[in-house]
PDB file of C-alpha atoms in Angstrom:
ATOM      1  CA  UNK A   2     175.229 -70.266  89.508  1.00 70.00           C
ATOM      2  CA  UNK A   3     177.681 -73.103  89.735  1.00 67.00           C
ATOM      3  CA  UNK A   4     175.942 -76.414  89.765  1.00 91.00           C
ATOM      4  CA  UNK A   5     177.572 -79.639  90.925  1.00 96.00           C
ATOM      5  CA  UNK A   6     175.409 -82.728  90.846  1.00 96.00           C
ATOM      6  CA  UNK A   7     175.993 -86.191  92.213  1.00 97.00           C
ATOM      7  CA  UNK A   8     174.350 -89.310  90.888  1.00 91.00           C
ATOM      8  CA  UNK A   9     172.695 -90.462  94.121  1.00 92.00           C
ATOM      9  CA  UNK A  10     171.776 -88.895  97.457  1.00 95.00           C
ATOM     10  CA  UNK A  11     171.573 -92.239  99.237  1.00 96.00           C
ATOM     11  CA  UNK A  12     173.127 -95.547  98.281  1.00 97.00           C
ATOM     12  CA  UNK A  13     173.176 -98.933 100.014  1.00 98.00           C
ATOM     13  CA  UNK A  14     175.632-101.553  98.832  1.00 97.00           C
ATOM     14  CA  UNK A  15     176.941-104.873 100.073  1.00 97.00           C
ATOM     15  CA  UNK A  16     180.494-105.705 101.070  1.00 98.00           C
ATOM     16  CA  UNK A  17     182.581-106.636  98.047  1.00 97.00           C
ATOM     17  CA  UNK A  18     180.423-104.838  95.490  1.00 97.00           C
ATOM     18  CA  UNK A  19     181.936-102.419  92.994  1.00 97.00           C
ATOM     19  CA  UNK A  20     180.494 -98.962  93.538  1.00 97.00           C
ATOM     20  CA  UNK A  21     180.460 -95.991  91.178  1.00 97.00           C
ATOM     21  CA  UNK A  22     179.789 -92.469  92.430  1.00 98.00           C
ATOM     22  CA  UNK A  23     179.421 -89.894  89.691  1.00 97.00           C
ATOM     23  CA  UNK A  24     179.821 -86.148  89.824  1.00 97.00           C
ATOM     24  CA  UNK A  25     179.019 -83.627  87.101  1.00 97.00           C
ATOM     25  CA  UNK A  26     179.666 -79.880  87.082  1.00 96.00           C
ATOM     26  CA  UNK A  27     178.301 -77.422  84.564  1.00 94.00           C
ATOM     27  CA  UNK A  28     180.721 -74.499  84.930  1.00 90.00           C
ATOM     28  CA  UNK A  29     183.636 -75.722  82.830  1.00 92.00           C
ATOM     29  CA  UNK A  30     185.818 -75.968  85.943  1.00 92.00           C
ATOM     30  CA  UNK A  31     189.270 -77.456  85.526  1.00 92.00           C
ATOM     31  CA  UNK A  32     189.564 -78.882  89.036  1.00 92.00           C
ATOM     32  CA  UNK A  33     187.434 -81.555  90.611  1.00 95.00           C
ATOM     33  CA  UNK A  34     187.708 -83.214  94.015  1.00 95.00           C
ATOM     34  CA  UNK A  35     186.310 -86.145  95.958  1.00 97.00           C
ATOM     35  CA  UNK A  36     186.076 -85.991  99.760  1.00 97.00           C
ATOM     36  CA  UNK A  37     184.598 -88.179 102.410  1.00 97.00           C
ATOM     37  CA  UNK A  38     183.214 -86.743 105.617  1.00 96.00           C
ATOM     38  CA  UNK A  39     182.899 -88.655 108.860  1.00 94.00           C
ATOM     39  CA  UNK A  40     181.889 -87.448 112.333  1.00 89.00           C
ATOM     40  CA  UNK A  41     184.911 -86.242 114.254  1.00 85.00           C
ATOM     41  CA  UNK A  42     187.228 -86.616 111.251  1.00 87.00           C
ATOM     42  CA  UNK A  43     186.084 -83.712 109.126  1.00 89.00           C
ATOM     43  CA  UNK A  44     186.524 -83.509 105.374  1.00 94.00           C
ATOM     44  CA  UNK A  45     189.236 -85.771 104.000  1.00 94.00           C
ATOM     45  CA  UNK A  46     190.479 -85.556 100.428  1.00 94.00           C
ATOM     46  CA  UNK A  47     190.417 -88.848  98.543  1.00 97.00           C
ATOM     47  CA  UNK A  48     191.421 -87.896  94.990  1.00 96.00           C
ATOM     48  CA  UNK A  49     191.481 -84.810  92.833  1.00 94.00           C
ATOM     49  CA  UNK A  50     191.953 -83.916  89.194  1.00 94.00           C
ATOM     50  CA  UNK A  51     193.267 -80.786  87.508  1.00 90.00           C
ATOM     51  CA  UNK A  52     192.423 -81.806  83.960  1.00 90.00           C
ATOM     52  CA  UNK A  53     190.850 -84.477  81.818  1.00 91.00           C
ATOM     53  CA  UNK A  54     192.479 -87.891  82.235  1.00 86.00           C
ATOM     54  CA  UNK A  55     194.590 -86.495  85.037  1.00 89.00           C
ATOM     55  CA  UNK A  56     194.322 -87.633  88.664  1.00 93.00           C
ATOM     56  CA  UNK A  57     196.225 -87.119  91.870  1.00 93.00           C
ATOM     57  CA  UNK A  58     195.985 -88.965  95.166  1.00 94.00           C
ATOM     58  CA  UNK A  59     194.707 -87.067  98.127  1.00 93.00           C
ATOM     59  CA  UNK A  60     195.177 -87.912 101.774  1.00 91.00           C
ATOM     60  CA  UNK A  61     193.221 -91.183 101.877  1.00 95.00           C
ATOM     61  CA  UNK A  62     193.244 -92.838  98.406  1.00 97.00           C
ATOM     62  CA  UNK A  63     193.461 -96.438  99.600  1.00 96.00           C
ATOM     63  CA  UNK A  64     190.515 -98.520  98.428  1.00 96.00           C
ATOM     64  CA  UNK A  65     189.413 -95.931  95.867  1.00 98.00           C
ATOM     65  CA  UNK A  66     190.118 -95.065  92.256  1.00 97.00           C
ATOM     66  CA  UNK A  67     188.833 -92.294  89.993  1.00 97.00           C
ATOM     67  CA  UNK A  68     188.118 -91.594  86.363  1.00 96.00           C
ATOM     68  CA  UNK A  69     187.919 -88.331  84.480  1.00 96.00           C
ATOM     69  CA  UNK A  70     187.213 -88.989  80.805  1.00 93.00           C
ATOM     70  CA  UNK A  71     185.406 -85.674  80.258  1.00 95.00           C
ATOM     71  CA  UNK A  72     186.054 -82.286  81.815  1.00 95.00           C
ATOM     72  CA  UNK A  73     182.640 -82.041  83.432  1.00 96.00           C
ATOM     73  CA  UNK A  74     182.522 -85.533  84.935  1.00 97.00           C
ATOM     74  CA  UNK A  75     184.578 -87.049  87.749  1.00 97.00           C
ATOM     75  CA  UNK A  76     183.797 -90.531  88.974  1.00 97.00           C
ATOM     76  CA  UNK A  77     184.825 -92.188  92.227  1.00 98.00           C
ATOM     77  CA  UNK A  78     185.105 -95.970  92.194  1.00 98.00           C
ATOM     78  CA  UNK A  79     185.141 -98.306  95.144  1.00 97.00           C
ATOM     79  CA  UNK A  80     186.601-101.477  93.643  1.00 94.00           C
ATOM     80  CA  UNK A  81     185.413-103.732  96.463  1.00 97.00           C
ATOM     81  CA  UNK A  82     183.277-101.912  98.997  1.00 97.00           C
ATOM     82  CA  UNK A  83     183.964-102.476 102.668  1.00 98.00           C
ATOM     83  CA  UNK A  84     181.998-101.476 105.751  1.00 97.00           C
ATOM     84  CA  UNK A  85     184.630 -98.885 106.719  1.00 97.00           C
ATOM     85  CA  UNK A  86     183.781 -97.021 103.522  1.00 98.00           C
ATOM     86  CA  UNK A  87     180.347 -96.181 104.869  1.00 98.00           C
ATOM     87  CA  UNK A  88     180.417 -92.397 104.799  1.00 97.00           C
ATOM     88  CA  UNK A  89     179.163 -89.174 103.244  1.00 97.00           C
ATOM     89  CA  UNK A  90     180.935 -88.592  99.926  1.00 98.00           C
ATOM     90  CA  UNK A  91     181.216 -85.057  98.639  1.00 98.00           C
ATOM     91  CA  UNK A  92     182.298 -83.913  95.210  1.00 97.00           C
ATOM     92  CA  UNK A  93     183.560 -80.382  94.603  1.00 96.00           C
ATOM     93  CA  UNK A  94     184.847 -78.342  91.688  1.00 94.00           C
ATOM     94  CA  UNK A  95     186.837 -75.161  91.259  1.00 91.00           C
ATOM     95  CA  UNK A  96     188.327 -73.066  88.491  1.00 88.00           C
ATOM     96  CA  UNK A  97     191.825 -71.686  88.166  1.00 77.00           C
ATOM     97  CA  UNK A  98     194.133 -72.561  91.002  1.00 72.00           C
ATOM     98  CA  UNK A  99     193.418 -75.578  93.198  1.00 62.00           C
ATOM     99  CA  UNK A 100     193.338 -73.133  96.084  1.00 74.00           C
ATOM    100  CA  UNK A 101     190.357 -71.261  94.688  1.00 85.00           C
ATOM    101  CA  UNK A 102     186.769 -71.456  95.872  1.00 90.00           C
ATOM    102  CA  UNK A 103     185.373 -74.954  95.800  1.00 93.00           C
ATOM    103  CA  UNK A 104     181.713 -75.599  95.094  1.00 94.00           C
ATOM    104  CA  UNK A 105     180.195 -78.747  96.498  1.00 97.00           C
ATOM    105  CA  UNK A 106     177.616 -81.160  95.224  1.00 97.00           C
ATOM    106  CA  UNK A 107     174.774 -82.310  97.496  1.00 97.00           C
ATOM    107  CA  UNK A 108     176.673 -85.386  98.692  1.00 97.00           C
ATOM    108  CA  UNK A 109     176.039 -89.127  98.579  1.00 97.00           C
ATOM    109  CA  UNK A 110     175.381 -90.967 101.811  1.00 97.00           C
ATOM    110  CA  UNK A 111     176.814 -94.437 101.160  1.00 98.00           C
ATOM    111  CA  UNK A 112     176.080 -97.342 103.466  1.00 98.00           C
ATOM    112  CA  UNK A 113     177.994-100.582 102.981  1.00 98.00           C
ATOM    113  CA  UNK A 114     176.391-103.580 104.673  1.00 97.00           C
TER     114      UNK A 114
ATOM    115  CA  UNK B  26     200.021 -79.144 114.670  1.00 68.00           C
ATOM    116  CA  UNK B  27     197.076 -79.425 112.300  1.00 78.00           C
ATOM    117  CA  UNK B  28     197.248 -77.271 109.199  1.00 89.00           C
ATOM    118  CA  UNK B  29     193.883 -75.636 109.902  1.00 93.00           C
ATOM    119  CA  UNK B  30     192.400 -75.657 113.388  1.00 94.00           C
ATOM    120  CA  UNK B  31     188.997 -74.698 114.713  1.00 95.00           C
ATOM    121  CA  UNK B  32     187.309 -75.120 118.062  1.00 91.00           C
ATOM    122  CA  UNK B  33     184.733 -77.864 117.549  1.00 89.00           C
ATOM    123  CA  UNK B  34     182.177 -76.228 119.864  1.00 90.00           C
ATOM    124  CA  UNK B  35     179.319 -76.261 120.239  1.00 95.00           C
ATOM    125  CA  UNK B  36     179.212 -72.496 120.428  1.00 97.00           C
ATOM    126  CA  UNK B  37     175.914 -71.589 121.985  1.00 97.00           C
ATOM    127  CA  UNK B  38     174.649 -68.047 121.429  1.00 97.00           C
ATOM    128  CA  UNK B  39     171.304 -66.426 122.203  1.00 97.00           C
ATOM    129  CA  UNK B  40     169.215 -65.182 119.323  1.00 97.00           C
ATOM    130  CA  UNK B  41     170.204 -61.656 118.337  1.00 97.00           C
ATOM    131  CA  UNK B  42     173.727 -61.921 119.762  1.00 97.00           C
ATOM    132  CA  UNK B  43     177.045 -61.979 117.907  1.00 97.00           C
ATOM    133  CA  UNK B  44     178.643 -65.349 117.230  1.00 97.00           C
ATOM    134  CA  UNK B  45     182.433 -65.244 116.932  1.00 97.00           C
ATOM    135  CA  UNK B  46     184.273 -68.130 115.297  1.00 98.00           C
ATOM    136  CA  UNK B  47     188.029 -68.490 115.023  1.00 97.00           C
ATOM    137  CA  UNK B  48     190.346 -70.426 112.761  1.00 97.00           C
ATOM    138  CA  UNK B  49     194.140 -70.675 112.859  1.00 96.00           C
ATOM    139  CA  UNK B  50     196.387 -72.009 110.124  1.00 94.00           C
ATOM    140  CA  UNK B  51     199.950 -73.191 109.957  1.00 91.00           C
ATOM    141  CA  UNK B  52     201.296 -72.109 106.560  1.00 88.00           C
ATOM    142  CA  UNK B  53     202.552 -68.548 106.733  1.00 89.00           C
ATOM    143  CA  UNK B  54     202.301 -68.042 102.963  1.00 89.00           C
ATOM    144  CA  UNK B  55     198.645 -69.037 102.588  1.00 89.00           C
ATOM    145  CA  UNK B  56     196.757 -66.543 100.424  1.00 89.00           C
ATOM    146  CA  UNK B  57     193.130 -67.676 100.191  1.00 93.00           C
ATOM    147  CA  UNK B  58     190.680 -68.133 103.050  1.00 96.00           C
ATOM    148  CA  UNK B  59     187.091 -69.300 102.988  1.00 97.00           C
ATOM    149  CA  UNK B  60     184.178 -69.826 105.347  1.00 98.00           C
ATOM    150  CA  UNK B  61     181.587 -72.472 104.545  1.00 98.00           C
ATOM    151  CA  UNK B  62     178.335 -73.245 106.325  1.00 98.00           C
ATOM    152  CA  UNK B  63     177.109 -76.810 106.550  1.00 97.00           C
ATOM    153  CA  UNK B  64     173.687 -77.781 107.826  1.00 97.00           C
ATOM    154  CA  UNK B  65     173.290 -81.259 109.257  1.00 94.00           C
ATOM    155  CA  UNK B  66     173.080 -83.841 106.472  1.00 92.00           C
ATOM    156  CA  UNK B  67     173.801 -81.263 103.776  1.00 94.00           C
ATOM    157  CA  UNK B  68     176.908 -80.258 101.852  1.00 96.00           C
ATOM    158  CA  UNK B  69     179.058 -77.195 102.620  1.00 97.00           C
ATOM    159  CA  UNK B  70     178.020 -73.924 101.021  1.00 96.00           C
ATOM    160  CA  UNK B  71     180.304 -70.940 100.626  1.00 95.00           C
ATOM    161  CA  UNK B  72     179.585 -67.952 102.860  1.00 96.00           C
ATOM    162  CA  UNK B  73     182.607 -65.758 102.248  1.00 95.00           C
ATOM    163  CA  UNK B  74     186.098 -65.622 100.879  1.00 95.00           C
ATOM    164  CA  UNK B  75     188.830 -63.256 102.041  1.00 96.00           C
ATOM    165  CA  UNK B  76     192.284 -62.663 100.638  1.00 93.00           C
ATOM    166  CA  UNK B  77     193.610 -59.458 102.261  1.00 93.00           C
ATOM    167  CA  UNK B  78     194.258 -58.467 105.829  1.00 96.00           C
ATOM    168  CA  UNK B  79     191.399 -56.693 107.545  1.00 96.00           C
ATOM    169  CA  UNK B  80     187.645 -57.048 107.563  1.00 97.00           C
ATOM    170  CA  UNK B  81     185.221 -58.031 104.849  1.00 97.00           C
ATOM    171  CA  UNK B  82     181.509 -57.643 105.418  1.00 97.00           C
ATOM    172  CA  UNK B  83     178.619 -59.347 103.646  1.00 96.00           C
ATOM    173  CA  UNK B  84     175.232 -58.788 105.230  1.00 97.00           C
ATOM    174  CA  UNK B  85     175.290 -60.131 108.774  1.00 97.00           C
ATOM    175  CA  UNK B  86     178.631 -61.863 108.219  1.00 98.00           C
ATOM    176  CA  UNK B  87     182.078 -60.331 108.697  1.00 98.00           C
ATOM    177  CA  UNK B  88     185.303 -62.166 107.971  1.00 98.00           C
ATOM    178  CA  UNK B  89     188.487 -60.913 109.587  1.00 98.00           C
ATOM    179  CA  UNK B  90     191.959 -61.884 108.428  1.00 97.00           C
ATOM    180  CA  UNK B  91     195.254 -61.380 110.236  1.00 96.00           C
ATOM    181  CA  UNK B  92     198.071 -62.980 108.262  1.00 95.00           C
ATOM    182  CA  UNK B  93     200.764 -61.944 110.739  1.00 95.00           C
ATOM    183  CA  UNK B  94     199.017 -63.879 113.503  1.00 95.00           C
ATOM    184  CA  UNK B  95     197.802 -66.578 111.101  1.00 95.00           C
ATOM    185  CA  UNK B  96     194.162 -66.497 111.994  1.00 95.00           C
ATOM    186  CA  UNK B  97     190.899 -65.816 110.271  1.00 97.00           C
ATOM    187  CA  UNK B  98     187.632 -65.276 112.068  1.00 98.00           C
ATOM    188  CA  UNK B  99     183.946 -65.071 111.231  1.00 98.00           C
ATOM    189  CA  UNK B 100     181.450 -62.883 113.038  1.00 98.00           C
ATOM    190  CA  UNK B 101     177.732 -63.493 112.698  1.00 98.00           C
ATOM    191  CA  UNK B 102     175.732 -60.485 113.837  1.00 98.00           C
ATOM    192  CA  UNK B 103     172.110 -60.656 114.967  1.00 98.00           C
ATOM    193  CA  UNK B 104     172.326 -64.453 115.105  1.00 98.00           C
ATOM    194  CA  UNK B 105     169.177 -66.297 114.060  1.00 97.00           C
ATOM    195  CA  UNK B 106     168.106 -69.893 114.786  1.00 97.00           C
ATOM    196  CA  UNK B 107     168.606 -70.539 111.047  1.00 97.00           C
ATOM    197  CA  UNK B 108     172.323 -69.829 111.579  1.00 98.00           C
ATOM    198  CA  UNK B 109     172.580 -73.022 113.643  1.00 98.00           C
ATOM    199  CA  UNK B 110     175.012 -75.122 111.613  1.00 97.00           C
ATOM    200  CA  UNK B 111     178.625 -76.207 111.429  1.00 97.00           C
ATOM    201  CA  UNK B 112     180.998 -73.597 110.032  1.00 98.00           C
ATOM    202  CA  UNK B 113     184.055 -74.786 108.177  1.00 97.00           C
ATOM    203  CA  UNK B 114     187.190 -72.734 107.678  1.00 97.00           C
ATOM    204  CA  UNK B 115     189.222 -73.537 104.545  1.00 95.00           C
ATOM    205  CA  UNK B 116     192.707 -72.297 103.713  1.00 94.00           C
ATOM    206  CA  UNK B 117     194.921 -72.869 100.710  1.00 91.00           C
ATOM    207  CA  UNK B 118     198.126 -74.527 101.849  1.00 83.00           C
ATOM    208  CA  UNK B 119     201.002 -73.926  99.409  1.00 81.00           C
ATOM    209  CA  UNK B 120     203.114 -76.575 101.095  1.00 77.00           C
ATOM    210  CA  UNK B 121     200.396 -79.114 100.262  1.00 74.00           C
ATOM    211  CA  UNK B 122     200.253 -78.341  96.557  1.00 75.00           C
ATOM    212  CA  UNK B 123     198.146 -75.238  97.084  1.00 74.00           C
ATOM    213  CA  UNK B 124     195.028 -77.285  97.738  1.00 83.00           C
ATOM    214  CA  UNK B 125     192.331 -76.157 100.124  1.00 90.00           C
ATOM    215  CA  UNK B 126     192.589 -77.673 103.562  1.00 91.00           C
ATOM    216  CA  UNK B 127     189.512 -77.656 105.768  1.00 94.00           C
ATOM    217  CA  UNK B 128     189.311 -77.277 109.497  1.00 94.00           C
ATOM    218  CA  UNK B 129     187.195 -79.675 111.511  1.00 94.00           C
ATOM    219  CA  UNK B 130     184.396 -77.141 111.817  1.00 96.00           C
ATOM    220  CA  UNK B 131     182.720 -75.277 114.661  1.00 97.00           C
ATOM    221  CA  UNK B 132     179.159 -76.195 115.537  1.00 97.00           C
ATOM    222  CA  UNK B 133     177.016 -73.158 116.311  1.00 98.00           C
ATOM    223  CA  UNK B 134     173.715 -73.354 118.175  1.00 98.00           C
ATOM    224  CA  UNK B 135     171.524 -70.257 118.214  1.00 97.00           C
ATOM    225  CA  UNK B 136     168.927 -70.475 120.948  1.00 96.00           C
ATOM    226  CA  UNK B 137     165.653 -68.527 120.657  1.00 92.00           C
TER     227      UNK B 137
END
């Protein structure tokens, strides 16, 4: 079974803090993705990566950065957290083409006060 | 026009009935189609994938794909209260770098 894990299920941070969300997959998948999910807005792609040290902007990259130093790990960074970044953050991975099946981690519910 | 569209619902069905969910997509050359189920507060989990026109059955679930009409549907037979969830349709969109694009989801409520 594909396993995607995320570092925290719930996280509370203060405005202006630097926040790290980590995602690890154990299936040697090439592709990894970060989404945020908000009521009424659905899943929105923040960043994705097709290979180590490679990153591409998704639909809403502003205010975020990513790091992929190892194939199995993809980190999302909020340089200076703001209240409008309160959301559910979901990591996913896939093999082969970016259009292949994506497997999701359990999600991190981030609240920025 | 959104790339992947779903009726947000809620779709209310009595227990034991068939739930029918629809999804339309904009890119005529899309090749991969997926249905995910998402319980409240949880992450999406894959139910089915379909790549060819026609029907694909897996237990109580049937996915139907019609590329000419650009829609994919999901049927849930003998609906159970545990099927109450939001169902997300995902389609690869070649014009968007072949990434998966998700619909907004259809909320299904199965009433005992």
